[in-house]
Amino acid sequence: MLRVRCLRGGSRGAEAAHLIGAMLGRAVTGWVQSAFQSSSSSAAAASAAQPHRAVEEDAVTEPAEHECPVCAYNEWDPLEEVIVGRAENARVPPFTVEVKANTYEKHWPFYQKYGGQTFPKDHLKKAVAEIEEMCNILRMEGVTVQRPELVDWSFEYKTPDFNSTGMYAAMPRDILMVVGNEIIEAPMAWRSRFFEYRAYRPLIKEYFRKGAKWTTAPKPTMADKLYDQDYPIRTVEDRHKLAAQGKFVTTEHEPCFDAADFIRAGRDLFVQRSQVQRPPGCIPDLFVQRSQVTNYMGIEWMRRHLAPDYKVHIISFKDPNPMHIDATFNIIGPGLVLSNPDRPCRQVEMFEKAGWNVVKPPTPLIPDDHPLWMSSKWLSMNVLMLDPGRVMVDANEHTIHKMFQNLGIKTIKVNIRHANSLGGGFHCWTTDVRRRGTLESYFN
């Protein structure tokens, strides 16, 4: 590395030449000392070697792409390493306007009573055990499993714009996305998740040291202007009406998005934000779709950041409460996508014209009395592909097992019903760090 800079010339070359001269001078001094002061030869040798060690420590290595510990281009290539979230210390988020807009009214009394407190302890204990078993099964399937740090989320924190307690580090899919050999930290919109990145920083720093790219999107202030404080939501009918009008709780005050609103298919990524009139500056050949946690500024930031190597397609669904895309439209293989029949994709023709098989999964079997405080029953389709021929799926969803069997895909059955209550299925509970594959284009 040092020689390359010297040959390039300029100020870097001069600095490198100066450093080499200094190294040679110190090395000669050490040699003279060792020749005439034999009693201290070992110390002199150490002194002579010291500059060489300093250069080694300062050198920046650039590993070849195949050596990078982080690499994923899609949702289905053979999975080699994954981050699995933690349910430990999870707390109910305070019942703020953005939380209200993302939850169903039947659960509002739960948030009003327990906001800022721990989730029910027995339920949480079972969720922790389920995720541990999930990790064990992933390891048995040959996948390296990493976990975020244990964090006490009970402490109240205050910024110049708001104060809140924390929530959890259960859903790495929401905050982290891998595109190629780059890890992107998402600027999430919930105040209770403002410091969630801290649980993942030790892992990300280690990946960075080993050669991965690391990008943090602009951190939102989460000031009051980011939210419609008078967001008029009372019933499901309100949700339908507001979504049809393109009105959501997050504004365009600053960029925000959850990584789970994006899904990858090689050079093409898809993101949701509700179909309305295009905002100023929106690319004319893209459809507009947004969710309660992802705004146009966030999507545009991602589009510019990933261009020109990747295209970001913005798609829409008939969904009264869009939050994350992976329980509505889940790409599970080259030319294969699960499309929620209750939330049809308005741009499905794009996939059909490209020869994709659009599969409608069966109605979920989860009982009505099972608490799903942050999600719908359609977590049944929130599956994790281990490779094109293996999928991790809910052990209780027998009808979806049959669907995958008909598609020629082996099901790895795991029970995480109590973990589902915290807001996610297998795809949500994970971020795939490394998949063995290459960058391809699946659309003309």
Tab-separated table of C-alpha atoms in Angstrom:
chain	number	residue	atom	x	y	z
A	1	MET	CA	0.000	0.000	0.000
A	2	LEU	CA	2.815	2.386	0.910
A	3	ARG	CA	4.710	1.759	-2.324
A	4	VAL	CA	1.614	2.294	-4.447
A	5	ARG	CA	1.029	5.698	-2.896
A	6	CYS	CA	4.670	6.674	-3.446
A	7	LEU	CA	4.539	5.765	-7.151
A	8	ARG	CA	1.343	7.792	-7.568
A	9	GLY	CA	3.278	10.933	-6.611
A	10	GLY	CA	1.696	14.149	-5.367
A	11	SER	CA	1.394	14.999	-1.686
A	12	ARG	CA	0.685	11.393	-0.705
A	13	GLY	CA	3.810	10.245	-2.540
A	14	ALA	CA	5.917	12.889	-0.808
A	15	GLU	CA	4.512	11.916	2.581
A	16	ALA	CA	5.209	8.259	1.873
A	17	ALA	CA	8.790	9.020	0.770
A	18	HIS	CA	9.321	11.094	3.912
A	19	LEU	CA	7.982	8.243	6.054
A	20	ILE	CA	10.254	5.722	4.310
A	21	GLY	CA	13.251	7.989	4.908
A	22	ALA	CA	12.376	8.304	8.562
A	23	MET	CA	12.003	4.537	8.821
A	24	LEU	CA	15.415	3.977	7.215
A	25	GLY	CA	17.040	6.518	9.514
A	26	ARG	CA	15.606	4.869	12.606
A	27	ALA	CA	16.546	1.429	11.334
A	28	VAL	CA	20.178	2.516	10.775
A	29	THR	CA	20.282	4.065	14.229
A	30	GLY	CA	19.052	0.825	15.737
A	31	TRP	CA	21.684	-1.166	13.795
A	32	VAL	CA	24.507	1.116	15.027
A	33	GLN	CA	23.285	0.816	18.587
A	34	SER	CA	23.151	-2.954	18.392
A	35	ALA	CA	26.673	-3.078	16.870
A	36	PHE	CA	28.375	-0.904	19.523
A	37	GLN	CA	26.166	-1.581	22.547
A	38	SER	CA	25.909	-5.349	22.655
A	39	SER	CA	24.660	-5.298	26.225
A	40	SER	CA	21.424	-3.649	25.038
A	41	SER	CA	21.074	-5.375	21.664
A	42	SER	CA	17.599	-6.760	22.288
A	43	ALA	CA	16.225	-3.359	23.251
A	44	ALA	CA	17.816	-1.763	20.204
A	45	ALA	CA	16.317	-4.414	17.939
A	46	ALA	CA	12.898	-3.710	19.395
A	47	SER	CA	13.397	0.006	18.752
A	48	ALA	CA	14.414	-0.654	15.149
A	49	ALA	CA	11.368	-2.836	14.577
A	50	GLN	CA	8.905	-0.384	16.094
A	51	PRO	CA	8.448	1.810	12.975
A	52	HIS	CA	7.625	-1.280	10.898
A	53	ARG	CA	4.887	-2.253	13.344
A	54	ALA	CA	3.444	1.254	13.226
A	55	VAL	CA	3.188	1.111	9.429
A	56	GLU	CA	1.433	-2.247	9.624
A	57	GLU	CA	-1.127	-0.896	12.087
A	58	ASP	CA	-1.842	2.191	9.980
A	59	ALA	CA	-2.062	0.391	6.650
A	60	VAL	CA	-5.553	0.197	5.143
A	61	THR	CA	-6.293	-3.168	3.629
A	62	GLU	CA	-8.873	-3.607	0.908
A	63	PRO	CA	-9.941	-7.271	0.887
A	64	ALA	CA	-11.068	-8.833	-2.337
A	65	GLU	CA	-14.852	-8.980	-2.649
A	66	HIS	CA	-14.989	-12.733	-2.036
A	67	GLU	CA	-13.225	-12.195	1.299
A	68	CYS	CA	-15.752	-9.660	2.579
A	69	PRO	CA	-17.816	-11.035	5.489
A	70	VAL	CA	-20.846	-9.095	4.246
A	71	CYS	CA	-22.442	-9.832	0.871
A	72	ALA	CA	-26.068	-10.318	-0.154
A	73	TYR	CA	-27.858	-9.380	-3.354
A	74	ASN	CA	-31.277	-10.957	-2.896
A	75	GLU	CA	-33.581	-12.815	-0.509
A	76	TRP	CA	-32.888	-16.404	-1.571
A	77	ASP	CA	-29.229	-17.188	-2.326
A	78	PRO	CA	-27.683	-19.792	0.068
A	79	LEU	CA	-27.604	-18.211	3.519
A	80	GLU	CA	-24.219	-18.364	5.268
A	81	GLU	CA	-24.481	-15.807	8.079
A	82	VAL	CA	-27.388	-14.044	9.750
A	83	ILE	CA	-28.130	-11.647	12.601
A	84	VAL	CA	-31.010	-12.805	14.809
A	85	GLY	CA	-32.672	-10.299	17.127
A	86	ARG	CA	-33.202	-10.502	20.891
A	87	ALA	CA	-36.417	-10.473	22.881
A	88	GLU	CA	-34.595	-9.971	26.178
A	89	ASN	CA	-35.544	-6.750	27.999
A	90	ALA	CA	-38.119	-5.844	25.329
A	91	ARG	CA	-40.465	-3.069	26.396
A	92	VAL	CA	-43.816	-1.819	25.140
A	93	PRO	CA	-43.266	1.470	23.285
A	94	PRO	CA	-44.930	4.571	24.731
A	95	PHE	CA	-48.299	5.195	23.095
A	96	THR	CA	-47.243	8.091	20.867
A	97	VAL	CA	-48.900	9.252	17.659
A	98	GLU	CA	-46.605	7.191	15.403
A	99	VAL	CA	-47.234	4.029	17.454
A	100	LYS	CA	-50.990	4.578	17.396
A	101	ALA	CA	-50.935	4.920	13.611
A	102	ASN	CA	-49.113	1.595	13.225
A	103	THR	CA	-51.220	-0.542	15.557
A	104	TYR	CA	-54.769	-1.819	15.528
A	105	GLU	CA	-57.342	-0.122	17.729
A	106	LYS	CA	-58.155	-3.331	19.600
A	107	HIS	CA	-54.634	-3.177	21.054
A	108	TRP	CA	-54.672	0.520	22.000
A	109	PRO	CA	-55.776	-0.188	25.598
A	110	PHE	CA	-52.741	-2.501	25.932
A	111	TYR	CA	-50.401	0.330	24.884
A	112	GLN	CA	-52.156	2.857	27.075
A	113	LYS	CA	-51.740	0.562	30.074
A	114	TYR	CA	-48.257	-0.879	29.478
A	115	GLY	CA	-46.492	1.767	27.353
A	116	GLY	CA	-42.951	2.220	28.657
A	117	GLN	CA	-43.125	-1.006	30.676
A	118	THR	CA	-41.913	-4.512	29.924
A	119	PHE	CA	-44.025	-6.856	27.824
A	120	PRO	CA	-45.876	-9.479	29.904
A	121	LYS	CA	-43.042	-11.444	31.541
A	122	ASP	CA	-44.339	-14.974	30.929
A	123	HIS	CA	-44.996	-14.191	27.285
A	124	LEU	CA	-41.569	-12.607	26.912
A	125	LYS	CA	-39.861	-15.592	28.536
A	126	LYS	CA	-41.474	-17.922	26.007
A	127	ALA	CA	-40.480	-15.624	23.139
A	128	VAL	CA	-36.841	-15.670	24.286
A	129	ALA	CA	-36.875	-19.487	24.389
A	130	GLU	CA	-38.426	-19.703	20.913
A	131	ILE	CA	-35.789	-17.451	19.366
A	132	GLU	CA	-32.993	-19.420	21.039
A	133	GLU	CA	-34.402	-22.579	19.468
A	134	MET	CA	-34.655	-20.812	16.128
A	135	CYS	CA	-30.953	-19.914	16.397
A	136	ASN	CA	-30.074	-23.528	17.209
A	137	ILE	CA	-31.970	-24.766	14.154
A	138	LEU	CA	-30.274	-22.220	11.915
A	139	ARG	CA	-26.891	-23.447	13.161
A	140	MET	CA	-27.938	-27.040	12.483
A	141	GLU	CA	-28.760	-25.957	8.925
A	142	GLY	CA	-25.193	-24.685	8.526
A	143	VAL	CA	-25.816	-20.959	9.098
A	144	THR	CA	-23.546	-18.800	11.268
A	145	VAL	CA	-25.691	-16.881	13.776
A	146	GLN	CA	-24.804	-13.504	15.274
A	147	ARG	CA	-26.741	-11.666	17.984
A	148	PRO	CA	-27.002	-8.014	19.030
A	149	GLU	CA	-25.825	-6.836	22.438
A	150	LEU	CA	-28.028	-7.127	25.504
A	151	VAL	CA	-29.310	-3.650	26.344
A	152	ASP	CA	-31.432	-2.298	29.187
A	153	TRP	CA	-34.175	-0.423	27.330
A	154	SER	CA	-35.877	0.879	30.484
A	155	PHE	CA	-33.817	4.058	30.791
A	156	GLU	CA	-35.540	7.250	29.747
A	157	TYR	CA	-33.545	9.384	27.337
A	158	LYS	CA	-34.031	12.956	26.218
A	159	THR	CA	-33.011	14.825	23.077
A	160	PRO	CA	-33.643	18.500	22.247
A	161	ASP	CA	-36.844	17.365	20.504
A	162	PHE	CA	-38.385	14.556	22.580
A	163	ASN	CA	-37.987	12.098	25.430
A	164	SER	CA	-38.768	8.396	25.458
A	165	THR	CA	-37.836	5.006	26.792
A	166	GLY	CA	-36.414	2.329	24.509
A	167	MET	CA	-38.118	-0.678	22.944
A	168	TYR	CA	-35.962	-3.639	21.890
A	169	ALA	CA	-33.406	-5.080	19.462
A	170	ALA	CA	-35.726	-7.819	18.288
A	171	MET	CA	-36.169	-6.986	14.606
A	172	PRO	CA	-32.810	-6.372	12.877
A	173	ARG	CA	-34.611	-6.380	9.506
A	174	ASP	CA	-36.129	-3.008	10.436
A	175	ILE	CA	-32.841	-1.238	11.093
A	176	LEU	CA	-30.228	-3.033	8.968
A	177	MET	CA	-30.126	-3.862	5.264
A	178	VAL	CA	-27.295	-5.479	3.345
A	179	VAL	CA	-26.922	-4.518	-0.320
A	180	GLY	CA	-23.863	-6.142	-1.883
A	181	ASN	CA	-21.012	-5.740	0.598
A	182	GLU	CA	-22.571	-2.701	2.297
A	183	ILE	CA	-24.490	-2.544	5.582
A	184	ILE	CA	-26.997	0.312	5.671
A	185	GLU	CA	-28.426	1.564	8.977
A	186	ALA	CA	-31.978	2.816	8.475
A	187	PRO	CA	-33.299	6.122	9.919
A	188	MET	CA	-36.347	4.607	11.613
A	189	ALA	CA	-39.332	6.772	12.554
A	190	TRP	CA	-40.346	5.545	16.031
A	191	ARG	CA	-38.950	7.594	18.901
A	192	SER	CA	-38.721	4.501	21.097
A	193	ARG	CA	-36.241	3.056	18.558
A	194	PHE	CA	-33.956	6.096	18.358
A	195	PHE	CA	-31.029	4.373	20.086
A	196	GLU	CA	-31.691	0.833	18.861
A	197	TYR	CA	-28.592	0.978	16.637
A	198	ARG	CA	-26.401	0.776	19.753
A	199	ALA	CA	-27.215	-2.920	20.184
A	200	TYR	CA	-25.792	-3.672	16.725
A	201	ARG	CA	-22.759	-1.375	16.647
A	202	PRO	CA	-20.211	-3.929	17.973
A	203	LEU	CA	-21.210	-6.351	15.203
A	204	ILE	CA	-21.169	-3.679	12.506
A	205	LYS	CA	-17.767	-2.381	13.574
A	206	GLU	CA	-16.359	-5.896	13.373
A	207	TYR	CA	-17.767	-6.369	9.867
A	208	PHE	CA	-16.299	-2.993	8.897
A	209	ARG	CA	-12.858	-3.966	10.200
A	210	LYS	CA	-13.008	-7.086	8.044
A	211	GLY	CA	-13.789	-5.175	4.863
A	212	ALA	CA	-17.504	-4.390	4.737
A	213	LYS	CA	-18.839	-0.990	3.722
A	214	TRP	CA	-20.847	0.751	6.452
A	215	THR	CA	-23.355	3.521	5.787
A	216	THR	CA	-25.642	5.270	8.254
A	217	ALA	CA	-28.518	7.135	6.640
A	218	PRO	CA	-29.173	10.669	7.968
A	219	LYS	CA	-30.359	10.302	11.550
A	220	PRO	CA	-33.791	11.953	11.942
A	221	THR	CA	-34.297	14.414	14.764
A	222	MET	CA	-37.807	12.973	15.252
A	223	ALA	CA	-39.034	16.455	16.061
A	224	ASP	CA	-42.783	17.020	16.216
A	225	LYS	CA	-42.757	18.214	12.587
A	226	LEU	CA	-41.934	14.664	11.407
A	227	TYR	CA	-45.415	13.541	12.529
A	228	ASP	CA	-48.938	14.653	11.827
A	229	GLN	CA	-49.858	15.291	15.450
A	230	ASP	CA	-53.550	15.404	14.549
A	231	TYR	CA	-53.541	12.258	12.431
A	232	PRO	CA	-57.284	11.456	12.482
A	233	ILE	CA	-57.370	7.699	12.998
A	234	ARG	CA	-60.079	6.012	15.037
A	235	THR	CA	-61.220	2.943	13.091
A	236	VAL	CA	-60.207	0.574	10.286
A	237	GLU	CA	-62.440	2.620	7.994
A	238	ASP	CA	-60.367	5.691	8.833
A	239	ARG	CA	-57.238	3.799	7.837
A	240	HIS	CA	-58.685	2.853	4.451
A	241	LYS	CA	-59.823	6.417	3.757
A	242	LEU	CA	-56.549	8.050	4.801
A	243	ALA	CA	-54.389	5.520	2.926
A	244	ALA	CA	-56.454	6.078	-0.237
A	245	GLN	CA	-55.807	9.799	0.124
A	246	GLY	CA	-52.095	9.201	0.641
A	247	LYS	CA	-52.162	10.558	4.186
A	248	PHE	CA	-49.866	8.993	6.760
A	249	VAL	CA	-48.588	9.848	10.188
A	250	THR	CA	-45.059	10.623	8.987
A	251	THR	CA	-44.520	13.840	7.033
A	252	GLU	CA	-41.751	14.909	4.655
A	253	HIS	CA	-39.962	16.977	7.312
A	254	GLU	CA	-36.835	14.793	7.039
A	255	PRO	CA	-35.904	11.393	5.571
A	256	CYS	CA	-37.099	8.317	7.412
A	257	PHE	CA	-37.501	4.671	6.472
A	258	ASP	CA	-37.455	1.190	7.928
A	259	ALA	CA	-35.170	-1.213	6.075
A	260	ALA	CA	-38.012	-3.768	6.193
A	261	ASP	CA	-39.933	-1.645	3.686
A	262	PHE	CA	-37.372	-2.686	1.045
A	263	ILE	CA	-36.978	-6.107	-0.539
A	264	ARG	CA	-34.139	-7.153	-2.866
A	265	ALA	CA	-34.002	-8.949	-6.204
A	266	GLY	CA	-30.498	-8.441	-7.530
A	267	ARG	CA	-30.146	-5.084	-9.259
A	268	ASP	CA	-33.777	-4.247	-8.461
A	269	LEU	CA	-35.102	-3.270	-5.038
A	270	PHE	CA	-38.779	-2.731	-4.239
A	271	VAL	CA	-40.185	-0.405	-1.603
A	272	GLN	CA	-43.681	0.529	-0.511
A	273	ARG	CA	-45.306	3.907	0.029
A	274	SER	CA	-49.030	4.402	-0.774
A	275	GLN	CA	-50.199	5.138	-4.322
A	276	VAL	CA	-51.067	8.801	-4.637
A	277	GLN	CA	-50.121	11.710	-6.879
A	278	ARG	CA	-46.366	11.751	-7.415
A	279	PRO	CA	-44.539	14.262	-5.239
A	280	PRO	CA	-42.283	16.882	-6.861
A	281	GLY	CA	-39.012	15.353	-8.044
A	282	CYS	CA	-40.284	11.773	-8.108
A	283	ILE	CA	-38.989	9.744	-11.042
A	284	PRO	CA	-41.832	9.545	-13.596
A	285	ASP	CA	-41.473	5.847	-14.438
A	286	LEU	CA	-41.829	4.673	-10.848
A	287	PHE	CA	-45.049	3.955	-9.001
A	288	VAL	CA	-45.479	5.701	-5.671
A	289	GLN	CA	-46.017	3.666	-2.506
A	290	ARG	CA	-45.364	4.686	1.044
A	291	SER	CA	-45.919	3.299	4.540
A	292	GLN	CA	-46.454	4.767	7.961
A	293	VAL	CA	-42.706	4.608	8.692
A	294	THR	CA	-41.149	5.305	5.265
A	295	ASN	CA	-41.547	8.655	3.536
A	296	TYR	CA	-40.637	9.921	0.077
A	297	MET	CA	-37.490	11.634	1.317
A	298	GLY	CA	-36.273	8.328	2.750
A	299	ILE	CA	-36.971	6.504	-0.505
A	300	GLU	CA	-35.255	9.206	-2.537
A	301	TRP	CA	-32.209	9.066	-0.280
A	302	MET	CA	-31.953	5.315	-0.904
A	303	ARG	CA	-32.474	5.716	-4.644
A	304	ARG	CA	-29.669	8.247	-4.971
A	305	HIS	CA	-27.387	6.318	-2.650
A	306	LEU	CA	-27.720	3.033	-4.557
A	307	ALA	CA	-27.680	4.472	-8.082
A	308	PRO	CA	-26.472	3.656	-10.678
A	309	ASP	CA	-25.800	0.018	-9.740
A	310	TYR	CA	-29.301	-0.611	-8.384
A	311	LYS	CA	-32.808	0.512	-9.288
A	312	VAL	CA	-35.391	1.282	-6.626
A	313	HIS	CA	-38.960	0.527	-7.750
A	314	ILE	CA	-41.734	2.031	-5.637
A	315	ILE	CA	-44.829	-0.177	-5.597
A	316	SER	CA	-48.248	0.054	-3.985
A	317	PHE	CA	-50.786	-2.240	-2.391
A	318	LYS	CA	-54.390	-2.081	-1.349
A	319	ASP	CA	-53.468	-1.866	2.309
A	320	PRO	CA	-55.141	0.363	4.920
A	321	ASN	CA	-52.137	0.259	7.242
A	322	PRO	CA	-48.914	-0.271	5.281
A	323	MET	CA	-45.849	-0.680	7.458
A	324	HIS	CA	-43.422	-3.319	6.174
A	325	ILE	CA	-43.425	-4.993	2.785
A	326	ASP	CA	-42.418	-8.541	3.796
A	327	ALA	CA	-45.842	-9.643	5.075
A	328	THR	CA	-47.467	-8.287	1.913
A	329	PHE	CA	-45.054	-8.996	-0.921
A	330	ASN	CA	-42.217	-11.411	-0.194
A	331	ILE	CA	-39.757	-12.350	-2.953
A	332	ILE	CA	-38.581	-15.903	-2.209
A	333	GLY	CA	-36.690	-16.985	-5.312
A	334	PRO	CA	-35.612	-16.051	-8.824
A	335	GLY	CA	-38.916	-15.499	-10.577
A	336	LEU	CA	-40.982	-16.399	-7.486
A	337	VAL	CA	-42.884	-14.041	-5.174
A	338	LEU	CA	-45.548	-14.438	-2.479
A	339	SER	CA	-48.330	-11.860	-2.879
A	340	ASN	CA	-50.826	-11.310	-0.062
A	341	PRO	CA	-54.332	-11.899	-1.488
A	342	ASP	CA	-55.813	-9.425	1.018
A	343	ARG	CA	-53.392	-6.697	-0.087
A	344	PRO	CA	-52.989	-7.085	-3.869
A	345	CYS	CA	-50.059	-5.391	-5.554
A	346	ARG	CA	-51.133	-2.728	-8.048
A	347	GLN	CA	-48.030	-3.285	-10.170
A	348	VAL	CA	-48.110	-7.079	-10.293
A	349	GLU	CA	-48.079	-6.931	-14.112
A	350	MET	CA	-44.433	-5.889	-13.968
A	351	PHE	CA	-43.593	-9.255	-12.449
A	352	GLU	CA	-45.928	-11.275	-14.642
A	353	LYS	CA	-44.529	-9.704	-17.822
A	354	ALA	CA	-41.030	-10.622	-16.646
A	355	GLY	CA	-42.164	-14.260	-16.351
A	356	TRP	CA	-42.397	-14.373	-12.565
A	357	ASN	CA	-44.641	-16.830	-10.746
A	358	VAL	CA	-46.870	-14.781	-8.404
A	359	VAL	CA	-48.152	-17.091	-5.661
A	360	LYS	CA	-50.991	-16.236	-3.294
A	361	PRO	CA	-50.357	-17.867	0.095
A	362	PRO	CA	-53.234	-19.484	2.009
A	363	THR	CA	-55.142	-17.769	4.797
A	364	PRO	CA	-53.134	-17.847	8.053
A	365	LEU	CA	-54.152	-20.354	10.728
A	366	ILE	CA	-53.088	-18.383	13.815
A	367	PRO	CA	-56.007	-18.221	16.311
A	368	ASP	CA	-57.937	-14.987	16.765
A	369	ASP	CA	-57.207	-14.932	20.498
A	370	HIS	CA	-53.424	-15.036	20.071
A	371	PRO	CA	-52.022	-11.557	20.835
A	372	LEU	CA	-50.379	-9.832	17.876
A	373	TRP	CA	-49.688	-6.422	19.362
A	374	MET	CA	-47.756	-5.052	16.379
A	375	SER	CA	-48.692	-7.068	13.322
A	376	SER	CA	-51.334	-9.014	11.450
A	377	LYS	CA	-51.818	-12.746	11.023
A	378	TRP	CA	-50.032	-12.557	7.683
A	379	LEU	CA	-46.739	-13.155	9.451
A	380	SER	CA	-47.362	-16.653	8.108
A	381	MET	CA	-45.817	-15.484	4.806
A	382	ASN	CA	-42.969	-13.632	6.553
A	383	VAL	CA	-40.608	-16.520	5.877
A	384	LEU	CA	-36.807	-16.749	5.678
A	385	MET	CA	-35.251	-18.465	2.677
A	386	LEU	CA	-32.158	-20.522	3.543
A	387	ASP	CA	-31.592	-21.173	-0.160
A	388	PRO	CA	-33.890	-21.606	-3.179
A	389	GLY	CA	-34.848	-25.080	-1.957
A	390	ARG	CA	-35.247	-24.511	1.814
A	391	VAL	CA	-37.450	-22.136	3.771
A	392	MET	CA	-37.861	-21.457	7.507
A	393	VAL	CA	-41.588	-21.372	8.202
A	394	ASP	CA	-44.052	-21.384	11.113
A	395	ALA	CA	-44.469	-24.943	12.392
A	396	ASN	CA	-48.189	-24.333	13.006
A	397	GLU	CA	-49.083	-23.151	9.497
A	398	HIS	CA	-49.855	-26.511	7.866
A	399	THR	CA	-51.511	-25.060	4.778
A	400	ILE	CA	-48.467	-22.970	3.865
A	401	HIS	CA	-46.307	-26.085	4.357
A	402	LYS	CA	-48.335	-27.723	1.606
A	403	MET	CA	-47.965	-24.650	-0.600
A	404	PHE	CA	-44.173	-24.816	-0.332
A	405	GLN	CA	-44.244	-28.571	-0.909
A	406	ASN	CA	-46.107	-27.970	-4.159
A	407	LEU	CA	-43.426	-25.439	-5.119
A	408	GLY	CA	-40.694	-28.037	-4.488
A	409	ILE	CA	-39.305	-26.187	-1.448
A	410	LYS	CA	-38.377	-28.023	1.765
A	411	THR	CA	-39.839	-26.474	4.917
A	412	ILE	CA	-37.737	-26.005	8.061
A	413	LYS	CA	-40.477	-25.806	10.678
A	414	VAL	CA	-39.996	-23.655	13.787
A	415	ASN	CA	-42.502	-22.410	16.343
A	416	ILE	CA	-42.150	-18.711	17.234
A	417	ARG	CA	-45.769	-17.854	18.023
A	418	HIS	CA	-44.914	-15.898	21.189
A	419	ALA	CA	-42.100	-14.103	19.363
A	420	ASN	CA	-44.624	-13.182	16.639
A	421	SER	CA	-46.460	-11.097	19.229
A	422	LEU	CA	-43.545	-8.671	19.367
A	423	GLY	CA	-44.083	-7.692	15.757
A	424	GLY	CA	-42.419	-10.063	13.335
A	425	GLY	CA	-41.935	-13.433	11.671
A	426	PHE	CA	-38.716	-15.120	10.565
A	427	HIS	CA	-37.844	-12.464	8.000
A	428	CYS	CA	-38.368	-9.657	10.527
A	429	TRP	CA	-36.365	-11.372	13.270
A	430	THR	CA	-33.308	-11.628	11.013
A	431	THR	CA	-30.970	-9.691	8.763
A	432	ASP	CA	-29.064	-11.830	6.291
A	433	VAL	CA	-25.417	-10.773	6.439
A	434	ARG	CA	-23.950	-13.086	3.822
A	435	ARG	CA	-25.515	-15.117	1.039
A	436	ARG	CA	-23.425	-17.055	-1.457
A	437	GLY	CA	-24.263	-15.637	-4.862
A	438	THR	CA	-23.575	-13.013	-7.497
A	439	LEU	CA	-25.255	-9.796	-8.603
A	440	GLU	CA	-27.826	-10.522	-11.311
A	441	SER	CA	-30.616	-8.672	-13.081
A	442	TYR	CA	-34.045	-10.353	-13.062
A	443	PHE	CA	-35.954	-7.653	-14.973
A	444	ASN	CA	-35.340	-6.207	-18.432
